[in-house]
Coordinates of C-alpha atoms (C1' of nucleotides) in Angstrom, one line a residue:
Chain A
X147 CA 160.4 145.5 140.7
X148 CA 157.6 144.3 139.1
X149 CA 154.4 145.7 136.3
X150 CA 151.3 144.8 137.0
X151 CA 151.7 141.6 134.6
X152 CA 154.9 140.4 136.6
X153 CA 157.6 141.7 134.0
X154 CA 160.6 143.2 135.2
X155 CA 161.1 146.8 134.3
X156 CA 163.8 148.4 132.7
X157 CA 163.8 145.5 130.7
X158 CA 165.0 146.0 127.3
X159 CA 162.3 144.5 125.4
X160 CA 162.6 143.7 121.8
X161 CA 159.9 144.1 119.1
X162 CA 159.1 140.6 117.0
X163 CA 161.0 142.4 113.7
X164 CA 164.6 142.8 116.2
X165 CA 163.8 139.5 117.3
X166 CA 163.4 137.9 113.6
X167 CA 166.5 140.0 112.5
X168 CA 168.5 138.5 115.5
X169 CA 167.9 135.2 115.1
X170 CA 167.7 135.0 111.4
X171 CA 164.2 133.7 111.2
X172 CA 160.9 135.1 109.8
X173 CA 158.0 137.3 111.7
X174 CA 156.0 134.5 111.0
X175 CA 157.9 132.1 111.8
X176 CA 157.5 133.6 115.2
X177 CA 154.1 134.1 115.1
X178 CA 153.6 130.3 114.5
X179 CA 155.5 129.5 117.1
X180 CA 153.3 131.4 119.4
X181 CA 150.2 129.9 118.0
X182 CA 151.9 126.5 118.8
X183 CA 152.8 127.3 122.3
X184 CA 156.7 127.0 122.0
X185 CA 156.9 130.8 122.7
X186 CA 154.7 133.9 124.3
X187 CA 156.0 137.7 124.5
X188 CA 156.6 138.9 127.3
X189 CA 153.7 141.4 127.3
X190 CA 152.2 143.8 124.9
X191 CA 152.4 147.9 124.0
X192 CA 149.9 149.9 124.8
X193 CA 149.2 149.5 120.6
X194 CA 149.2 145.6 120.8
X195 CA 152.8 145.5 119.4
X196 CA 154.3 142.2 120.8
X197 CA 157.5 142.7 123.7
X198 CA 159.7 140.3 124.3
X199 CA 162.5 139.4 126.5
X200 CA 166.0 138.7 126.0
X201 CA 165.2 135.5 126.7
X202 CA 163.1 135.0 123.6
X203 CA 166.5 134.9 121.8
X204 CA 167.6 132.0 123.4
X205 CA 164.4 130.3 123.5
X206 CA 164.1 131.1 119.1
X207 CA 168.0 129.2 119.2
X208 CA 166.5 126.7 120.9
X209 CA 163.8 125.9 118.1
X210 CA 165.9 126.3 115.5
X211 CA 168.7 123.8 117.1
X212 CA 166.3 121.3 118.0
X213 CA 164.4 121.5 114.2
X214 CA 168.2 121.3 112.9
X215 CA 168.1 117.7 114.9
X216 CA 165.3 116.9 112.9
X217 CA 162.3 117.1 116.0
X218 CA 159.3 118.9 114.7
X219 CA 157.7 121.9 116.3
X220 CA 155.5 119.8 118.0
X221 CA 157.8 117.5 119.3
X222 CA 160.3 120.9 120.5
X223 CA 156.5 121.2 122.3
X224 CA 156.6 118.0 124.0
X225 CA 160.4 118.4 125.2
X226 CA 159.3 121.7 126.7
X227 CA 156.5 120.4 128.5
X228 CA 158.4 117.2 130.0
X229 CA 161.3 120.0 131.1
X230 CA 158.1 121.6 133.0
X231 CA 156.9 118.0 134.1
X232 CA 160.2 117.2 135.7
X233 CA 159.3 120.2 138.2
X234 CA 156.7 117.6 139.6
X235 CA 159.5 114.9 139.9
X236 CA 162.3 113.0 137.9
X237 CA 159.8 110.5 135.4
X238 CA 159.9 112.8 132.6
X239 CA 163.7 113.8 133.0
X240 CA 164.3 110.0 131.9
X241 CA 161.7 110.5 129.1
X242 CA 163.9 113.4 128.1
X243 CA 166.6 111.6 128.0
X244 CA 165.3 108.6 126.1
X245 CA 163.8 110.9 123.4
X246 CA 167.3 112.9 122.9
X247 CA 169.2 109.0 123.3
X248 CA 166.5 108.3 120.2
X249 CA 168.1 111.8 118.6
X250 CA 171.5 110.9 118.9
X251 CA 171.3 107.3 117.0
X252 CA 169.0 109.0 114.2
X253 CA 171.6 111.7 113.6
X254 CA 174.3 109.6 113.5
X255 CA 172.3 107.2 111.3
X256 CA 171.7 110.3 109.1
X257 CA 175.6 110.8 109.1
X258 CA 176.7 107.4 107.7
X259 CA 173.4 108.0 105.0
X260 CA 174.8 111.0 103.8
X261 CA 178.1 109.8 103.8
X262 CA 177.0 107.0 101.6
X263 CA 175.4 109.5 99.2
X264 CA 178.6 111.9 99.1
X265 CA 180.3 108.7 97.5
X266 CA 177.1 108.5 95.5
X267 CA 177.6 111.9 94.1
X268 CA 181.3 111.8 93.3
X269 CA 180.6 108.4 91.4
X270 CA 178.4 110.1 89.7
X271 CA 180.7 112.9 89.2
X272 CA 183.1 111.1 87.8
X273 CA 181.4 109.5 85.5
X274 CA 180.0 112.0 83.6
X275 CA 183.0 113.6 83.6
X276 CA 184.4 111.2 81.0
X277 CA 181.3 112.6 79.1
X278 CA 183.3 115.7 78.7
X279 CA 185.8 113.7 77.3
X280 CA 183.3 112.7 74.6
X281 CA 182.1 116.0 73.8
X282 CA 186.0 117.7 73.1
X283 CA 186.8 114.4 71.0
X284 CA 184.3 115.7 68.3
X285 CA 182.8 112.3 67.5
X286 CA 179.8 112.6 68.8
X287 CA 178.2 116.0 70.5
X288 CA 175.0 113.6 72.1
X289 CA 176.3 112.6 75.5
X290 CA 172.9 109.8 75.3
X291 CA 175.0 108.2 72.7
X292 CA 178.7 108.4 74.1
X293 CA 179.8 105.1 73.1
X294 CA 183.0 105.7 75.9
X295 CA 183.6 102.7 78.7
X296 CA 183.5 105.7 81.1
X297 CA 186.4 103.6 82.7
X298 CA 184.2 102.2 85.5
X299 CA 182.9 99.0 86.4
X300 CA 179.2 99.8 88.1
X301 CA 177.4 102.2 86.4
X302 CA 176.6 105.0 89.4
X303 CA 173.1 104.9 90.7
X304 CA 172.4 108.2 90.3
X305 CA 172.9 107.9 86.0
X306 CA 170.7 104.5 86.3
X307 CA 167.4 106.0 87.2
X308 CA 168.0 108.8 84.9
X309 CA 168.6 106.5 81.8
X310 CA 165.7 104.5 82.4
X311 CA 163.5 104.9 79.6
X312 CA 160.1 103.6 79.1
X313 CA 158.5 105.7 76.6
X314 CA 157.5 108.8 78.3
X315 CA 155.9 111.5 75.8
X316 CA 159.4 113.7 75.0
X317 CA 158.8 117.3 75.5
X318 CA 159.9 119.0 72.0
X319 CA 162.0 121.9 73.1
X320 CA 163.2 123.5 69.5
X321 CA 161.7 122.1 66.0
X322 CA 164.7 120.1 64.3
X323 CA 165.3 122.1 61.3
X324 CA 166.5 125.0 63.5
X325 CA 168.1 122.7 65.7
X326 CA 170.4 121.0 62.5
X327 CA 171.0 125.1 62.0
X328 CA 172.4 125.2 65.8
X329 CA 174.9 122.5 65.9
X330 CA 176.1 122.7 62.3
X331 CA 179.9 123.4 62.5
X332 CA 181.3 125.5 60.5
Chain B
X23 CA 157.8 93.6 68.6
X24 CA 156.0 96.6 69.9
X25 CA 151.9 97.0 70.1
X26 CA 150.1 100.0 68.7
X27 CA 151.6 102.1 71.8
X28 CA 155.5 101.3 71.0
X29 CA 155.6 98.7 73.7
X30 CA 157.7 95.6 74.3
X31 CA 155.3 92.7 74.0
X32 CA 156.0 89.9 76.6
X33 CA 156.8 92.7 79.2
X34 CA 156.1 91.9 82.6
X35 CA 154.0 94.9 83.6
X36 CA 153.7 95.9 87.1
X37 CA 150.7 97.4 88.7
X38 CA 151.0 100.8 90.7
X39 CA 150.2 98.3 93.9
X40 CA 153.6 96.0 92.9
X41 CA 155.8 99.1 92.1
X42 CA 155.1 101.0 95.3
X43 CA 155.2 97.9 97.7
X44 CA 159.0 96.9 95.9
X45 CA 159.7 101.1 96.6
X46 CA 158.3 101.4 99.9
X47 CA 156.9 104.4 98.4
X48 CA 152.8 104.8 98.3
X49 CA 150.6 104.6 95.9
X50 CA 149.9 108.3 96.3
X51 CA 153.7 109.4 95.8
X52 CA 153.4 107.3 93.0
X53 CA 150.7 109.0 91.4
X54 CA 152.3 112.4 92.3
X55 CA 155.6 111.7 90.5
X56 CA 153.2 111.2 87.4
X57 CA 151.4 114.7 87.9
X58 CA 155.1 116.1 88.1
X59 CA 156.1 114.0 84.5
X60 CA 158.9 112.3 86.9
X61 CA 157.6 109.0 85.6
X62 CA 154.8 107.5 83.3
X63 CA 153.2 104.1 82.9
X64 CA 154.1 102.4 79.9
X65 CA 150.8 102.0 78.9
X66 CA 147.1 101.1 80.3
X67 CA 144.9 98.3 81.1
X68 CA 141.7 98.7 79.2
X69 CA 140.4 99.3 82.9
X70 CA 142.2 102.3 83.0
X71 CA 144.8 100.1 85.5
X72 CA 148.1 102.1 85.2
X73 CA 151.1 99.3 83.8
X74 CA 154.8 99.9 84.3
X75 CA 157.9 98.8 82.8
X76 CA 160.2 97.1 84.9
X77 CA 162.4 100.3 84.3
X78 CA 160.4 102.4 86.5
X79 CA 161.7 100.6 89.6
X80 CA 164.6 102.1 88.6
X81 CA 163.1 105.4 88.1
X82 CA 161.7 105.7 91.5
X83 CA 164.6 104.2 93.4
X84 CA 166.4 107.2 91.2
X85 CA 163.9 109.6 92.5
X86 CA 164.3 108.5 96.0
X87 CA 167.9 108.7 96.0
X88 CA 167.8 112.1 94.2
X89 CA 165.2 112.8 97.4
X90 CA 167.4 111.8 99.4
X91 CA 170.8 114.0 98.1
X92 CA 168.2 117.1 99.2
X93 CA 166.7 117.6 95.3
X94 CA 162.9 119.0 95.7
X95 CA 160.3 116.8 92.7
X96 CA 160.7 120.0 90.9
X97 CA 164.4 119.9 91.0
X98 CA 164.9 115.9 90.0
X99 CA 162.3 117.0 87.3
X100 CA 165.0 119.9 85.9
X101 CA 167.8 116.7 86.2
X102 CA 165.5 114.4 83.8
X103 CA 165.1 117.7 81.7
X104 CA 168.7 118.7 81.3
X105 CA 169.7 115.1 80.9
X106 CA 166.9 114.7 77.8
X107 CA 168.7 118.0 76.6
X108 CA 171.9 116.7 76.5
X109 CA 171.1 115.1 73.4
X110 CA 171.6 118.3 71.7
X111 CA 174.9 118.7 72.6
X112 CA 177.0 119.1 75.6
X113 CA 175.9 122.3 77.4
X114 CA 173.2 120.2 79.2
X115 CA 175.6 117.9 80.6
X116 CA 177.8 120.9 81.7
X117 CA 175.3 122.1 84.0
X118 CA 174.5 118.9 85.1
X119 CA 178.1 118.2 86.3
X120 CA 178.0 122.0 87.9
X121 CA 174.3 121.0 89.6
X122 CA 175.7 117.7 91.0
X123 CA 178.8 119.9 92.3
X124 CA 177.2 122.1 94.1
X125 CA 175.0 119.2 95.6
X126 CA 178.2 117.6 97.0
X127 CA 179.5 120.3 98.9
X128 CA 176.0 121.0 100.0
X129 CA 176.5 117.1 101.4
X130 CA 179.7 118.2 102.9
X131 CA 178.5 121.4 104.4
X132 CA 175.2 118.7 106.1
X133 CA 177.7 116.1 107.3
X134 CA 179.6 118.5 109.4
X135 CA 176.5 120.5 110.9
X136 CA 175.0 117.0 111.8
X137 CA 178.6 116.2 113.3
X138 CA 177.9 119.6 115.6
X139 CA 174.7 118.7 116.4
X140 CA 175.9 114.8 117.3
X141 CA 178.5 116.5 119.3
X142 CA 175.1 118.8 121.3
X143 CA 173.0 116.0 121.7
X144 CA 176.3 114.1 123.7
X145 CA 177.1 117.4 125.6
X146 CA 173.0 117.6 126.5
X147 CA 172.5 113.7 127.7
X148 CA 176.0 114.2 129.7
X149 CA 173.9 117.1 131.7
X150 CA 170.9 115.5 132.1
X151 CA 173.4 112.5 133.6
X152 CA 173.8 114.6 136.4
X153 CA 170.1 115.3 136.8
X154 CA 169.3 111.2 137.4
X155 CA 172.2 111.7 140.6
X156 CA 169.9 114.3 142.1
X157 CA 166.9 112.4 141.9
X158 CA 168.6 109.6 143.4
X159 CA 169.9 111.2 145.9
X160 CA 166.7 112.1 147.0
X161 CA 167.9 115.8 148.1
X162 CA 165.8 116.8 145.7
X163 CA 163.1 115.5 143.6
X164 CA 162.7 118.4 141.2
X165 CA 165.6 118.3 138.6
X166 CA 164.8 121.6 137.8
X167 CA 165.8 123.3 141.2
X168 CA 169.5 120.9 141.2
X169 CA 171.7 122.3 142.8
X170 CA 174.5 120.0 141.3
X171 CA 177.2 121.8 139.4
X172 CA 176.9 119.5 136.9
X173 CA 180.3 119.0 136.3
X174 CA 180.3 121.2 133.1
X175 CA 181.9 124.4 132.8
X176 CA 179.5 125.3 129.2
X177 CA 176.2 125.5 129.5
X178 CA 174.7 122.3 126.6
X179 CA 172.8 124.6 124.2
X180 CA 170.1 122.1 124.2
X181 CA 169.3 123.0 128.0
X182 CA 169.8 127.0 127.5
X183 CA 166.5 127.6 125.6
X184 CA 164.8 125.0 127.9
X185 CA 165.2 127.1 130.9
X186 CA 164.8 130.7 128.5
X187 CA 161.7 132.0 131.2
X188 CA 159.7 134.6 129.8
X189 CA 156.3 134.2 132.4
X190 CA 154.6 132.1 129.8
X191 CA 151.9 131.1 131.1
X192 CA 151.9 127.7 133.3
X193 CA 149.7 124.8 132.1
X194 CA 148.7 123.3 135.4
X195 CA 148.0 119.5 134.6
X196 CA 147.3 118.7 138.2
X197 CA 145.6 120.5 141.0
X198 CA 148.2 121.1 143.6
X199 CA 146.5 119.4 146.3
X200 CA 146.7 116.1 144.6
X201 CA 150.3 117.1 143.8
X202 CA 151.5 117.0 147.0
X203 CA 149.7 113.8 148.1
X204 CA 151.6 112.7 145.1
X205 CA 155.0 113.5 146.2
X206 CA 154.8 113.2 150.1
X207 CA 157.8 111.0 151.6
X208 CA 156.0 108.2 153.0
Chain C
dT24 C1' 129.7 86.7 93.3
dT25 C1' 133.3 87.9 96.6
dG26 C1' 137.4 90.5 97.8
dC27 C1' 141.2 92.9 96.7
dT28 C1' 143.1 96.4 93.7
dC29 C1' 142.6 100.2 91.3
dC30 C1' 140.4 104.8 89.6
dT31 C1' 139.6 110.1 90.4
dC32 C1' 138.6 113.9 93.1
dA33 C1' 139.4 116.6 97.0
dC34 C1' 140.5 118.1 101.5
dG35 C1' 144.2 117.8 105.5
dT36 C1' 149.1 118.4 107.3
dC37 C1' 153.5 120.7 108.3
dA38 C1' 156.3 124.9 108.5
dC39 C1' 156.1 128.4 106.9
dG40 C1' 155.6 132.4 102.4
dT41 C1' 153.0 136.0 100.8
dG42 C1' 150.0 139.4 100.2
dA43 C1' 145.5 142.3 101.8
dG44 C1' 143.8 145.9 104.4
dG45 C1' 144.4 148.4 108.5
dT46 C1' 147.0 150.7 112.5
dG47 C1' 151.1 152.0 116.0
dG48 C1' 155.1 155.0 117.3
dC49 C1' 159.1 157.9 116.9
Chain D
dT275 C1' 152.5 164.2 108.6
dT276 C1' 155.6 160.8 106.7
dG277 C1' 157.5 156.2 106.7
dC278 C1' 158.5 152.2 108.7
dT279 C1' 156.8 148.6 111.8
dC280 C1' 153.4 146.1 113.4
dC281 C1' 148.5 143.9 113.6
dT282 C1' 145.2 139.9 112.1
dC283 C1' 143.1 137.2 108.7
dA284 C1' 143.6 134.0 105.0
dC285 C1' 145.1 131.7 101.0
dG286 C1' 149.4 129.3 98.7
dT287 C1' 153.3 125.8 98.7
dC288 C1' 155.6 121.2 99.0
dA289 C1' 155.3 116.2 99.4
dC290 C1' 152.6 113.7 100.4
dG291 C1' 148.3 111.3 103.9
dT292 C1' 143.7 110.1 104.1
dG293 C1' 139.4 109.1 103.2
dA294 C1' 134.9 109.1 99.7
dG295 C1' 132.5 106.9 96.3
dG296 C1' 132.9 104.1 92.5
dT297 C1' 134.9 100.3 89.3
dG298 C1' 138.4 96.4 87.4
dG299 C1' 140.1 91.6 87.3
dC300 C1' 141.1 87.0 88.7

DNA sequence: TTGCTCCTCACGTCACGTGAGGTGGC
DNA sequence: TTGCTCCTCACGTCACGTGAGGTGGC
């Protein structure tokens, strides 16, 4: 059994704050992706309150699964319309599965990037952590002038950048008389 | 030797033009890393030319990897902050160390979603395998109505929300006499 | 002088966030 | 009737992209 706008009834429909709740995302994230065709309700109340189906909450997972993989909404459009395209005959299956192929090699490129820049951050870590080391001993309390080895060979990338200096106005945080005050020790 | 603006003489400056084509940034990100005080020229032509230090190469490959690592402009711009800070005494670097912390297991966390998702996009293209068997079989010619069992006992979550049907409305993109014509077994 | 580079606005994009002012539904 | 939910604009954000109209420098 049918309405009159082809929706089954007693169908339990879900209101656009259930299905934000459910699926962890915003009422306006779903409203966008309405306006950008990825997703319609299933009809309206009487009050223009928008009804969806169950199916909405797989069809939000979706979108948020495919934008995880790094597609934009309008590319999650394009997938969806090849899906509908294949009705018409197998061309854009294979499209489908070039453009997913394409996914796959991007995230596992991604992988190995962020592996890289794990290594990167523990580097980095460990570095600075001979810093510590420079502020217990007592000779000096500026970290800028820790005259340490730091016990590694290649300075980590992510100090280089930070240590470049060319000159840029410096932003005076305290005046210095009060600042002499702060790291006297007594 | 400096001139009147505390700079190096005999520097080799580089132009905006130079420092974005040995970035593979553009000249644009360039300029907006200068409205967020990420970097600075070292000084002017009288033209108004910006001129940089051979130092902010290093600057911007810093701000690329920081990019990179998942750091917002605004965030990198806290790092140069606390870093300038840390000539003050130690508590800057302290923070720094917890930032870059929580930044690796962030990295961590990323790896092993992206692993999931690898894992999805293999599960997905193994499905849609099955899909170019039923177009060459020629039983059918609309992937959508196979009848395969796909040889899969899960459902790929990449192909639930693509089949989520909600009565959205249809975007015919051909009239269906020509369709047929089309698709008629010679 | 020509051509390439640079300058400063300033508006556009993407995926939403965040109210503003008004109404539905139990 | 009260309070919570929903509605439709519409402007803001982030990290730039993309001209528009004008000038520097070899």
């Amino acid at each position: 059994m049918t309405d009159k706008n082809g929706n089954e009834l007693g169908t339990q429909y879900l209101r656009v704050g259930d299905l934000a709740r459910l699926t962890g995302k915003t009422v306006r994230a779903i409203h966008l992706y309405e306006e950008l065709d990825l997703l319609q309700p299933a009809t309206r109340s009487s009050g223009g309150f928008r009804l969806y189906s169950p199916a909405a909450l797989e069809r939000v997972r979706w979108i948020d699964l495919l934008q995880d993989m790094g597609f934009s909404l309008q590319e999650a459009r394009t997938v969806l319309e090849r899906w509908r395209d294949s009705e018409d005959g197998p061309e854009a299956m294979d499209e489908l599965r070039a453009l997913f192929g394409r996914k796959l090699e991007e995230m596992r490129e991604q992988i190995r990037r962020k592996q890289q820049l794990e290594a990167e951050l523990l580097e980095g870590l460990k570095y600075l952590e001979t810093c510590r080391v420079c502020g217990e001993s007592g000779a000096v309390d500026r970290c800028v002038d820790c005259a340490q080895p730091h016990d590694v060979e290649r300075e980590p990338a992510l100090l280089t950048g930070l240590k470049a200096a060319f000159h840029a106005p410096r932003r005076v945080v305290r005046p210095a008389l009060v600042r002499v005050e702060d790291h006297a020790k007594p």
